[in-house]
């Protein structure tokens, strides 16, 4: 079997990459090790409206809920409601990723990509003019030849290691997460909710994202370097305190890379996209949007490289430029902000959050929030002011 | 030499196949095969980094 491009991993990053390659006329194979694309879910499923619209037409079948703002809860329990100046508009969606991820893979297939599920990439070897990818399906191994490999294999990426890009995460470069899908709980379904505090979720936060019909994703991310018990223990404590009567109907575990911008996501014949390239946001932990953008850029650059007949790291470097210009710098400054926030005690966090009460934000984003905080407490984040203003 | 070798073991009833442990292992000693965690006893040196990152408390270092 021979293809121009093999994409490893059918999350949002891989599916966008495969679809873009196919739309540009390349022959492309998308391989996914799970038997069902999108399941089990490892996500809280929140995404900004604009980010979603950039690559797909909104379809009700993969939208579980819409939200108009965020409510944050300071360590002392104070509730602060954040809405945009143009209040009332929905600012974000909560997806049904089991359906969304499959929809994206189907769009790739429709554009002409071949798709193989229950097929794991187990190795790769450079040949004279390309790459041999070793695949394993139901216990049987076989090879596929290609010119370019796109590693979209998520937080547990192996492709990076095969390509010689070290993306191993340290204990302060990862958020360890657990989430319950809960019913029978009381919350305002028009908002996403966030709880902060060093005893609640050290180095992270607790979230509640509405999923329609009175249900919600209630989850936690903690930084293992700062935690003194497991995320599940922290979450169970939170749930006992806030939603003692709720019913848990699904359990999700996962991890988000929060390393910030990596130096390069490219090697000879290889590009990494999404969580594999540590593209998730170090502050919010959101990674769907960046994975889709990266997948798109990798597809564009793959098409150019194939046309040139040159798959060297030097040519593929164009991809680094594209993702770094789009969101790489943002990852770098969010990492700096994170390093600052994780050192703050609850008292300081309280002070910061109280200062956000009653303010109308130009948009609900970390940047807009930091701008507000800088106005009110310039000293707290002084050394970051040039990054965010 | 002669010292009992340390290694990590997984409690399959707790593991929720999330991949966190793989992202932090420097020694390529673990792998998520579809939704099944495998630990390579040869490569694992029992450093315990993955134990700290596991959201489900599913890993344990043993001798
Ligand atoms: C608990 C939790 C909550 C989150 N909440 C949000 C949120 O609300 N909003 C948001 O934007 N982001 C969120 N994220 C992050 C988001 O889920 C990821 O950033 C996003 O899924 C990354 O997409 P991806 O395509 O890079 O990788 P993934 O979606 O992880 O896809 C990678 C795919 O590759 C496959 N794969 C891996 N290795 C191989 C192999 N060797 N062979 C074949 N296939 C392979 C995997 O099975 C997987 O399907 C959350 C993450 C977690 C853990
Ligand atoms: S104990 Fe250390 S070497 Fe063994 S699997 Fe865990 S991280 Fe890897
Ligand atoms: S980190 Fe824990 S829950 Fe996740 S795959 Fe490893 S052992 Fe399983």
Short mmCIF file of C-alpha atoms and ligand atoms in Angstrom, two decimals:
data_model
loop_
_atom_site.label_atom_id
_atom_site.label_comp_id
_atom_site.label_asym_id
_atom_site.label_seq_id
_atom_site.Cartn_x
_atom_site.Cartn_y
_atom_site.Cartn_z
CA UNK A 1 0.00 0.00 0.00
CA UNK A 2 1.23 3.47 -0.88
CA UNK A 3 -0.05 6.92 0.02
CA UNK A 4 1.27 10.46 -0.17
CA UNK A 5 0.42 11.01 3.48
CA UNK A 6 -0.42 8.81 6.46
CA UNK A 7 -2.18 10.59 9.33
CA UNK A 8 -1.91 8.81 12.69
CA UNK A 9 -4.81 9.48 15.07
CA UNK A 10 -8.38 10.48 14.19
CA UNK A 11 -9.07 13.20 16.77
CA UNK A 12 -9.97 16.70 15.58
CA UNK A 13 -6.34 17.37 14.57
CA UNK A 14 -5.92 14.22 12.49
CA UNK A 15 -9.29 14.46 10.80
CA UNK A 16 -8.70 18.07 9.77
CA UNK A 17 -5.26 17.15 8.45
CA UNK A 18 -6.60 14.21 6.45
CA UNK A 19 -9.48 16.24 5.08
CA UNK A 20 -7.17 19.09 4.01
CA UNK A 21 -4.72 16.70 2.32
CA UNK A 22 -7.58 15.02 0.45
CA UNK A 23 -9.08 18.34 -0.60
CA UNK A 24 -5.67 19.33 -1.99
CA UNK A 25 -5.68 16.19 -4.12
CA UNK A 26 -3.25 14.04 -2.12
CA UNK A 27 -3.79 10.35 -1.44
CA UNK A 28 -4.12 10.03 2.29
CA UNK A 29 -4.75 7.35 4.89
CA UNK A 30 -6.16 8.19 8.33
CA UNK A 31 -5.50 5.50 10.96
CA UNK A 32 -7.12 5.31 14.39
CA UNK A 33 -6.29 2.71 16.99
CA UNK A 34 -9.62 2.75 18.75
CA UNK A 35 -12.49 0.77 17.37
CA UNK A 36 -14.82 3.73 17.66
CA UNK A 37 -13.67 7.20 16.70
CA UNK A 38 -14.37 9.67 19.50
CA UNK A 39 -14.93 7.09 22.24
CA UNK A 40 -14.09 6.90 25.04
CA UNK A 41 -14.27 10.68 25.27
CA UNK A 42 -11.41 12.49 27.00
CA UNK A 43 -12.78 16.00 27.02
CA UNK A 44 -15.05 18.56 28.70
CA UNK A 45 -16.24 19.43 25.19
CA UNK A 46 -16.28 23.23 25.43
CA UNK A 47 -15.35 25.36 22.41
CA UNK A 48 -15.69 29.03 21.44
CA UNK A 49 -18.24 29.86 18.80
CA UNK A 50 -15.82 31.44 16.33
CA UNK A 51 -13.28 28.68 16.71
CA UNK A 52 -15.84 26.06 15.82
CA UNK A 53 -17.23 27.96 12.86
CA UNK A 54 -13.83 28.32 11.26
CA UNK A 55 -13.73 24.72 10.07
CA UNK A 56 -17.20 23.22 10.24
CA UNK A 57 -20.76 24.17 9.62
CA UNK A 58 -22.58 24.11 12.92
CA UNK A 59 -24.88 21.14 13.10
CA UNK A 60 -27.27 20.65 16.01
CA UNK A 61 -26.49 16.97 16.13
CA UNK A 62 -23.06 17.56 17.66
CA UNK A 63 -23.99 20.51 19.89
CA UNK A 64 -25.10 19.48 23.38
CA UNK A 65 -25.59 22.99 24.77
CA UNK A 66 -24.95 26.70 24.19
CA UNK A 67 -23.64 29.09 26.81
CA UNK A 68 -23.75 32.90 27.09
CA UNK A 69 -20.96 33.40 29.62
CA UNK A 70 -18.87 32.04 32.44
CA UNK A 71 -19.25 32.02 36.20
CA UNK A 72 -16.08 31.78 38.21
CA UNK A 73 -15.89 30.97 41.89
CA UNK A 74 -12.98 32.37 43.90
CA UNK A 75 -11.35 30.20 46.57
CA UNK A 76 -13.46 32.00 49.21
CA UNK A 77 -16.62 31.04 47.31
CA UNK A 78 -17.43 34.45 45.81
CA UNK A 79 -19.31 34.02 42.55
CA UNK A 80 -18.37 36.29 39.65
CA UNK A 81 -20.34 36.34 36.44
CA UNK A 82 -18.49 37.11 33.24
CA UNK A 83 -20.45 38.16 30.19
CA UNK A 84 -19.47 39.98 27.05
CA UNK A 85 -20.41 43.59 26.34
CA UNK A 86 -22.92 42.26 23.91
CA UNK A 87 -24.54 40.14 26.57
CA UNK A 88 -27.12 37.57 25.62
CA UNK A 89 -25.33 36.12 22.63
CA UNK A 90 -24.07 32.63 22.95
CA UNK A 91 -20.31 32.73 23.24
CA UNK A 92 -19.59 29.07 23.24
CA UNK A 93 -20.80 25.56 22.68
CA UNK A 94 -20.55 22.35 24.59
CA UNK A 95 -20.05 19.62 22.03
CA UNK A 96 -21.05 16.00 21.92
CA UNK A 97 -17.58 14.81 20.97
CA UNK A 98 -18.55 11.25 20.25
CA UNK A 99 -20.63 12.65 17.41
CA UNK A 100 -18.37 15.60 16.57
CA UNK A 101 -15.17 13.55 16.15
CA UNK A 102 -16.98 11.06 13.94
CA UNK A 103 -18.45 13.88 11.90
CA UNK A 104 -14.94 15.29 11.28
CA UNK A 105 -13.61 11.88 10.27
CA UNK A 106 -16.53 11.44 7.93
CA UNK A 107 -15.79 14.82 6.32
CA UNK A 108 -12.23 13.61 5.74
CA UNK A 109 -13.52 10.40 4.17
CA UNK A 110 -15.97 12.35 2.04
CA UNK A 111 -13.11 14.49 0.75
CA UNK A 112 -11.39 11.26 -0.35
CA UNK A 113 -9.28 10.10 2.59
CA UNK A 114 -9.10 6.37 3.35
CA UNK A 115 -9.89 5.61 6.99
CA UNK A 116 -8.86 2.57 9.04
CA UNK A 117 -10.08 2.08 12.60
CA UNK A 118 -8.92 -0.45 15.18
CA UNK A 119 -5.53 0.01 13.54
CA UNK A 120 -2.52 1.11 15.57
CA UNK A 121 0.67 2.65 14.22
CA UNK A 122 3.44 0.72 16.00
CA UNK A 123 6.55 2.06 14.32
CA UNK A 124 8.04 3.94 11.47
CA UNK A 125 11.19 3.75 9.45
CA UNK A 126 12.66 6.22 6.97
CA UNK A 127 13.36 4.82 3.52
CA UNK A 128 15.34 6.38 0.70
CA UNK A 129 12.56 8.68 -0.40
CA UNK A 130 9.89 8.40 2.25
CA UNK A 131 8.65 6.55 5.28
CA UNK A 132 7.46 3.04 5.97
CA UNK A 133 4.77 3.08 8.66
CA UNK A 134 4.18 -0.16 10.55
CA UNK A 135 0.54 -0.73 11.34
CA UNK A 136 -1.09 -3.40 13.46
CA UNK A 137 -4.68 -4.41 12.98
CA UNK A 138 -6.26 -7.15 15.04
CA UNK A 139 -2.90 -8.63 15.86
CA UNK A 140 -1.55 -8.56 12.32
CA UNK A 141 1.25 -6.26 11.27
CA UNK A 142 1.65 -4.72 7.85
CA UNK A 143 3.50 -1.79 6.25
CA UNK A 144 2.27 1.27 4.43
CA UNK A 145 4.62 3.46 2.44
CA UNK A 146 4.22 7.21 2.29
CA UNK A 147 6.12 10.43 1.85
CA UNK A 148 4.85 12.32 4.86
CA UNK A 149 3.56 11.21 8.25
CA UNK A 150 1.30 13.53 10.22
CA UNK A 151 1.39 12.59 13.90
CA UNK A 152 -1.98 13.50 15.41
CA UNK A 153 -1.77 10.82 18.06
CA UNK A 154 -2.73 12.94 21.03
CA UNK A 155 -1.19 13.39 24.45
CA UNK A 156 0.31 9.86 24.40
CA UNK A 157 2.09 10.54 21.08
CA UNK A 158 4.56 7.96 19.89
CA UNK A 159 5.15 9.54 16.50
CA UNK A 160 7.04 12.41 18.12
CA UNK A 161 9.46 9.97 19.70
CA UNK A 162 9.93 7.97 16.51
CA UNK A 163 10.73 11.22 14.71
CA UNK A 164 13.24 12.25 17.36
CA UNK A 165 11.20 15.15 18.75
CA UNK A 166 11.23 14.89 22.53
CA UNK A 167 7.83 15.90 23.82
CA UNK A 168 7.89 13.93 27.09
CA UNK A 169 6.02 15.97 29.68
CA UNK A 170 7.31 16.81 33.14
CA UNK A 171 5.01 16.81 36.14
CA UNK A 172 4.49 20.56 35.86
CA UNK A 173 3.76 20.38 32.13
CA UNK A 174 0.63 18.28 32.32
CA UNK A 175 -2.83 18.51 33.86
CA UNK A 176 -4.18 15.24 35.12
CA UNK A 177 -7.96 15.14 34.76
CA UNK A 178 -11.09 13.28 35.84
CA UNK A 179 -14.61 14.14 34.87
CA UNK A 180 -18.07 12.89 35.71
CA UNK A 181 -21.12 13.29 33.54
CA UNK A 182 -23.69 14.14 36.20
CA UNK A 183 -27.44 14.42 36.39
CA UNK A 184 -29.74 15.48 39.18
CA UNK A 185 -27.70 18.56 40.07
CA UNK A 186 -28.67 22.20 40.35
CA UNK A 187 -26.81 24.78 38.23
CA UNK A 188 -27.42 27.66 35.82
CA UNK A 189 -27.37 25.97 32.39
CA UNK A 190 -26.66 29.19 30.50
CA UNK A 191 -23.11 29.37 31.83
CA UNK A 192 -19.90 27.40 32.05
CA UNK A 193 -18.73 27.31 35.67
CA UNK A 194 -15.16 27.33 37.05
CA UNK A 195 -13.92 26.87 40.63
CA UNK A 196 -10.41 27.86 41.74
CA UNK A 197 -8.29 27.35 44.83
CA UNK A 198 -5.17 25.59 46.01
CA UNK A 199 -7.21 23.17 48.10
CA UNK A 200 -9.84 22.62 45.41
CA UNK A 201 -7.61 21.99 42.40
CA UNK A 202 -3.90 22.81 42.83
CA UNK A 203 -2.45 24.14 39.56
CA UNK A 204 -5.78 23.73 37.79
CA UNK A 205 -9.50 24.16 38.32
CA UNK A 206 -12.84 22.41 38.61
CA UNK A 207 -15.27 22.94 35.74
CA UNK A 208 -18.95 22.37 35.13
CA UNK A 209 -20.07 22.50 31.49
CA UNK A 210 -23.80 22.07 30.83
CA UNK A 211 -24.72 19.26 28.45
CA UNK A 212 -28.45 19.77 28.11
CA UNK A 213 -31.39 18.10 29.87
CA UNK A 214 -30.10 19.06 33.31
CA UNK A 215 -26.87 17.11 32.87
CA UNK A 216 -23.32 18.47 32.96
CA UNK A 217 -19.66 17.54 32.64
CA UNK A 218 -18.21 18.11 36.10
CA UNK A 219 -14.46 17.67 36.00
CA UNK A 220 -11.11 18.62 37.40
CA UNK A 221 -7.58 19.17 36.19
CA UNK A 222 -4.69 19.30 38.64
CA UNK A 223 -0.97 19.71 38.13
CA UNK A 224 0.69 16.56 39.49
CA UNK A 225 3.75 18.54 40.60
CA UNK A 226 1.56 20.45 43.06
CA UNK A 227 -1.03 17.87 44.03
CA UNK A 228 -0.88 15.79 47.16
CA UNK A 229 -3.59 13.35 46.16
CA UNK A 230 -5.08 12.13 42.89
CA UNK A 231 -7.46 14.25 40.79
CA UNK A 232 -10.19 11.72 41.48
CA UNK A 233 -9.82 12.28 45.22
CA UNK A 234 -9.99 16.06 44.74
CA UNK A 235 -13.03 15.77 42.50
CA UNK A 236 -14.86 13.40 44.84
CA UNK A 237 -14.33 15.88 47.64
CA UNK A 238 -15.67 18.72 45.49
CA UNK A 239 -18.71 16.73 44.41
CA UNK A 240 -19.45 15.72 48.01
CA UNK A 241 -19.39 19.38 49.02
CA UNK A 242 -21.31 20.86 46.10
CA UNK A 243 -23.50 18.16 44.55
CA UNK A 244 -23.95 15.45 47.17
CA UNK A 245 -27.19 14.22 45.59
CA UNK A 246 -26.01 14.18 41.99
CA UNK A 247 -25.81 10.95 40.02
CA UNK A 248 -22.70 10.04 38.08
CA UNK A 249 -23.57 8.41 34.76
CA UNK A 250 -20.18 8.42 33.04
CA UNK A 251 -16.53 8.65 34.14
CA UNK A 252 -13.81 10.15 31.97
CA UNK A 253 -10.08 10.35 32.68
CA UNK A 254 -7.50 12.21 30.67
CA UNK A 255 -4.50 14.43 30.52
CA UNK A 256 -3.81 17.75 28.86
CA UNK A 257 -0.34 18.90 27.87
CA UNK A 258 0.26 22.40 29.28
CA UNK A 259 3.90 22.75 28.31
CA UNK A 260 3.37 25.78 26.10
CA UNK A 261 4.97 26.34 22.73
CA UNK A 262 7.44 23.63 21.68
CA UNK A 263 10.46 24.56 19.63
CA UNK A 264 9.52 22.58 16.57
CA UNK A 265 6.77 20.18 15.52
CA UNK A 266 8.65 19.09 12.43
CA UNK A 267 11.29 16.55 11.44
CA UNK A 268 12.24 15.07 8.06
CA UNK A 269 8.99 13.61 6.59
CA UNK A 270 7.06 14.29 9.81
CA UNK A 271 4.71 16.92 11.21
CA UNK A 272 2.98 16.81 14.60
CA UNK A 273 -0.41 18.37 15.23
CA UNK A 274 -2.67 19.01 18.20
CA UNK A 275 -1.96 17.44 21.58
CA UNK A 276 0.90 15.45 20.03
CA UNK A 277 2.60 18.82 19.43
CA UNK A 278 1.49 20.03 22.89
CA UNK A 279 -0.82 22.58 21.24
CA UNK A 280 -3.35 22.76 24.10
CA UNK A 281 -3.77 26.07 25.96
CA UNK A 282 -1.69 26.06 29.19
CA UNK A 283 -4.29 28.12 31.05
CA UNK A 284 -7.64 26.78 29.91
CA UNK A 285 -6.56 23.31 28.84
CA UNK A 286 -8.59 23.76 25.67
CA UNK A 287 -7.08 21.98 22.69
CA UNK A 288 -9.80 21.22 20.15
CA UNK A 289 -9.53 24.52 18.27
CA UNK A 290 -5.73 24.54 18.04
CA UNK A 291 -5.69 20.89 16.98
CA UNK A 292 -8.04 21.70 14.10
CA UNK A 293 -6.00 24.73 13.04
CA UNK A 294 -2.76 22.75 13.20
CA UNK A 295 -4.30 19.89 11.21
CA UNK A 296 -5.38 22.33 8.54
CA UNK A 297 -1.93 23.96 8.32
CA UNK A 298 -0.16 20.61 8.21
CA UNK A 299 -2.43 19.56 5.34
CA UNK A 300 -1.61 22.72 3.39
CA UNK A 301 2.14 22.32 3.90
CA UNK A 302 1.99 18.60 3.04
CA UNK A 303 0.38 19.46 -0.30
CA UNK A 304 3.07 22.04 -1.06
CA UNK A 305 5.86 19.64 -0.11
CA UNK A 306 4.45 16.82 -2.23
CA UNK A 307 4.20 19.14 -5.17
CA UNK A 308 7.82 20.17 -4.73
CA UNK A 309 8.89 16.58 -4.14
CA UNK A 310 10.79 17.70 -1.04
CA UNK A 311 9.78 16.37 2.38
CA UNK A 312 12.79 17.52 4.36
CA UNK A 313 12.42 19.21 7.72
CA UNK A 314 13.59 22.39 6.01
CA UNK A 315 10.58 22.47 3.69
CA UNK A 316 8.15 21.34 6.37
CA UNK A 317 9.39 24.14 8.63
CA UNK A 318 6.79 26.29 6.88
CA UNK A 319 4.25 24.43 9.01
CA UNK A 320 6.05 25.54 12.20
CA UNK A 321 5.78 29.10 10.95
CA UNK A 322 2.06 28.83 10.31
CA UNK A 323 1.04 27.38 13.67
CA UNK A 324 3.45 29.54 15.62
CA UNK A 325 2.16 32.70 13.97
CA UNK A 326 -1.41 31.69 14.57
CA UNK A 327 -1.32 30.46 18.16
CA UNK A 328 2.25 29.50 19.15
CA UNK A 329 3.01 32.87 20.68
CA UNK A 330 -0.22 32.68 22.64
CA UNK A 331 0.83 29.31 24.04
CA UNK A 332 4.16 30.79 25.12
CA UNK A 333 2.64 33.73 26.97
CA UNK A 334 -0.06 31.58 28.57
CA UNK A 335 2.67 29.31 29.87
CA UNK A 336 4.33 32.35 31.48
CA UNK A 337 1.03 33.37 33.02
CA UNK A 338 0.49 29.84 34.30
CA UNK A 339 3.90 29.81 35.97
CA UNK A 340 2.85 32.96 37.78
CA UNK A 341 -0.64 31.82 38.74
CA UNK A 342 0.42 28.49 40.20
CA UNK A 343 2.57 30.32 42.71
CA UNK A 344 -0.26 32.50 44.02
CA UNK A 345 -1.90 31.77 47.34
CA UNK A 346 -5.66 31.72 47.75
CA UNK A 347 -5.70 35.21 49.19
CA UNK A 348 -4.15 36.66 46.06
CA UNK A 349 -6.48 34.64 43.85
CA UNK A 350 -9.44 36.00 45.82
CA UNK A 351 -8.19 39.53 45.31
CA UNK A 352 -7.81 39.02 41.57
CA UNK A 353 -11.22 37.48 41.14
CA UNK A 354 -13.05 40.04 43.24
CA UNK A 355 -11.66 42.71 40.94
CA UNK A 356 -13.52 41.11 38.04
CA UNK A 357 -16.93 41.59 39.62
CA UNK A 358 -19.35 43.59 37.51
CA UNK A 359 -16.94 44.20 34.66
CA UNK A 360 -18.13 43.71 31.12
CA UNK A 361 -15.49 42.08 29.00
CA UNK A 362 -14.96 42.88 25.34
CA UNK A 363 -14.89 39.12 24.90
CA UNK A 364 -14.67 36.13 27.18
CA UNK A 365 -11.03 35.24 26.85
CA UNK A 366 -8.03 34.88 29.11
CA UNK A 367 -6.52 37.92 27.43
CA UNK A 368 -9.52 40.14 28.18
CA UNK A 369 -9.62 38.92 31.79
CA UNK A 370 -5.91 39.61 32.31
CA UNK A 371 -6.35 43.10 30.86
CA UNK A 372 -9.01 43.80 33.49
CA UNK A 373 -6.82 42.45 36.29
CA UNK A 374 -3.91 44.56 35.08
CA UNK A 375 -6.10 47.67 35.25
CA UNK A 376 -7.03 46.97 38.85
CA UNK A 377 -3.95 45.27 40.27
CA UNK A 378 -1.11 46.23 37.96
CA UNK A 379 1.54 45.04 40.42
CA UNK A 380 0.34 41.47 40.64
CA UNK A 381 1.03 40.71 37.02
CA UNK A 382 3.43 43.57 36.29
CA UNK A 383 6.06 41.56 34.45
CA UNK A 384 3.42 40.16 32.13
CA UNK A 385 1.92 43.45 31.11
CA UNK A 386 3.77 43.72 27.82
CA UNK A 387 2.60 40.27 26.86
CA UNK A 388 -1.06 40.94 27.35
CA UNK A 389 -1.63 44.65 26.71
CA UNK B 1 22.73 -6.36 41.07
CA UNK B 2 20.81 -8.76 43.18
CA UNK B 3 18.52 -5.95 44.33
CA UNK B 4 14.89 -6.69 43.62
CA UNK B 5 14.04 -4.70 40.49
CA UNK B 6 11.42 -2.00 40.93
CA UNK B 7 8.66 -1.71 38.38
CA UNK B 8 5.18 -0.31 38.04
CA UNK B 9 2.00 -2.35 37.87
CA UNK B 10 -1.49 -1.30 36.77
CA UNK B 11 -4.77 -2.07 38.46
CA UNK B 12 -6.97 -2.77 35.45
CA UNK B 13 -10.13 -2.26 37.42
CA UNK B 14 -9.15 1.33 38.09
CA UNK B 15 -7.41 2.29 34.83
CA UNK B 16 -9.56 4.43 32.54
CA UNK B 17 -7.09 4.29 29.61
CA UNK B 18 -6.42 8.00 29.44
CA UNK B 19 -2.80 8.01 28.26
CA UNK B 20 -1.48 10.38 30.96
CA UNK B 21 1.12 7.87 32.14
CA UNK B 22 2.47 7.45 28.62
CA UNK B 23 2.94 11.18 28.11
CA UNK B 24 5.33 11.39 31.07
CA UNK B 25 7.39 8.18 30.69
CA UNK B 26 10.88 8.97 29.46
CA UNK B 27 11.72 5.33 28.90
CA UNK B 28 8.99 4.35 26.44
CA UNK B 29 8.05 1.66 28.91
CA UNK B 30 4.28 1.89 28.53
CA UNK B 31 1.77 1.87 25.70
CA UNK B 32 -1.97 2.22 25.29
CA UNK B 33 -2.97 -0.55 22.93
CA UNK B 34 -6.40 0.63 21.83
CA UNK B 35 -7.83 0.93 25.31
CA UNK B 36 -5.51 -1.46 27.09
CA UNK B 37 -2.46 -0.28 29.04
CA UNK B 38 0.67 -2.39 28.63
CA UNK B 39 3.82 -1.92 30.67
CA UNK B 40 7.10 -3.25 29.34
CA UNK B 41 8.79 -4.85 32.35
CA UNK B 42 12.17 -4.75 30.63
CA UNK B 43 12.08 -1.03 30.06
CA UNK B 44 10.31 0.14 33.23
CA UNK B 45 12.71 1.11 36.00
CA UNK B 46 10.07 1.88 38.58
CA UNK B 47 10.85 5.61 38.66
CA UNK B 48 7.24 6.26 39.67
CA UNK B 49 6.70 9.42 37.60
CA UNK B 50 3.63 7.87 35.99
CA UNK B 51 2.16 7.00 39.39
CA UNK B 52 1.97 10.71 40.22
CA UNK B 53 0.18 11.63 37.00
CA UNK B 54 -2.44 8.88 36.97
CA UNK B 55 -5.83 10.50 37.54
CA UNK B 56 -7.38 7.23 38.70
CA UNK B 57 -4.80 6.01 41.21
CA UNK B 58 -4.37 2.94 39.06
CA UNK B 59 -0.58 2.61 39.17
CA UNK B 60 1.74 1.37 41.89
CA UNK B 61 5.47 0.76 42.11
CA UNK B 62 6.39 -2.73 43.36
CA UNK B 63 9.66 -4.58 43.85
C1 LIG C 1 -10.65 15.91 30.81
C2 LIG C 1 -10.34 16.76 29.62
C3 LIG C 1 -11.14 17.86 29.33
C4 LIG C 1 -10.89 18.64 28.21
N1 LIG C 1 -11.74 19.65 27.92
C5 LIG C 1 -11.57 20.38 26.80
C6 LIG C 1 -12.51 21.39 26.43
O1 LIG C 1 -13.52 21.60 27.11
N2 LIG C 1 -12.29 22.09 25.31
C7 LIG C 1 -11.21 21.86 24.51
O2 LIG C 1 -11.04 22.55 23.49
N3 LIG C 1 -10.31 20.90 24.82
C8 LIG C 1 -10.47 20.15 25.94
N4 LIG C 1 -9.57 19.16 26.25
C9 LIG C 1 -8.43 18.93 25.35
C10 LIG C 1 -8.87 18.23 24.08
O3 LIG C 1 -9.58 17.07 24.40
C11 LIG C 1 -7.65 17.87 23.24
O4 LIG C 1 -6.80 18.98 23.16
C12 LIG C 1 -8.05 17.45 21.82
O5 LIG C 1 -8.79 16.27 21.83
C13 LIG C 1 -6.79 17.26 20.99
O6 LIG C 1 -7.12 16.75 19.74
P1 LIG C 1 -6.07 15.87 18.94
O7 LIG C 1 -6.69 15.61 17.62
O8 LIG C 1 -4.75 16.50 18.99
O9 LIG C 1 -5.91 14.53 19.79
P2 LIG C 1 -6.99 13.48 20.33
O10 LIG C 1 -8.36 14.00 20.27
O11 LIG C 1 -6.47 13.01 21.63
O12 LIG C 1 -6.87 12.30 19.28
C14 LIG C 1 -5.74 11.49 19.19
C15 LIG C 1 -6.17 10.18 18.59
O13 LIG C 1 -5.03 9.43 18.19
C16 LIG C 1 -5.27 8.08 18.45
N5 LIG C 1 -3.98 7.40 18.52
C17 LIG C 1 -3.02 7.56 19.46
N6 LIG C 1 -1.95 6.80 19.19
C18 LIG C 1 -2.23 6.12 18.04
C19 LIG C 1 -1.51 5.17 17.26
N7 LIG C 1 -0.27 4.76 17.61
N8 LIG C 1 -2.10 4.66 16.16
C20 LIG C 1 -3.36 5.08 15.80
N9 LIG C 1 -4.07 5.97 16.50
C21 LIG C 1 -3.52 6.50 17.60
C22 LIG C 1 -6.03 8.10 19.75
O14 LIG C 1 -6.75 6.90 19.95
C23 LIG C 1 -6.93 9.30 19.57
O15 LIG C 1 -8.18 8.96 19.01
C24 LIG C 1 -9.78 18.35 27.37
C25 LIG C 1 -8.97 17.27 27.67
C26 LIG C 1 -9.23 16.48 28.78
C27 LIG C 1 -8.34 15.32 29.08
S1 LIG C 2 7.55 3.80 36.56
FE1 LIG C 2 8.82 5.22 35.34
S2 LIG C 2 9.76 3.89 33.76
FE2 LIG C 2 8.06 2.71 34.65
S3 LIG C 2 6.35 3.12 33.25
FE3 LIG C 2 6.23 4.62 34.95
S4 LIG C 2 7.31 6.43 34.17
FE4 LIG C 2 7.89 4.70 32.85
S1 LIG C 3 -2.63 7.27 33.70
FE1 LIG C 3 -3.75 5.79 34.96
S2 LIG C 3 -5.83 5.75 34.13
FE2 LIG C 3 -4.53 6.75 32.61
S3 LIG C 3 -3.90 5.07 31.21
FE3 LIG C 3 -2.28 5.28 32.76
S4 LIG C 3 -2.87 3.83 34.37
FE4 LIG C 3 -4.69 4.11 33.11
#
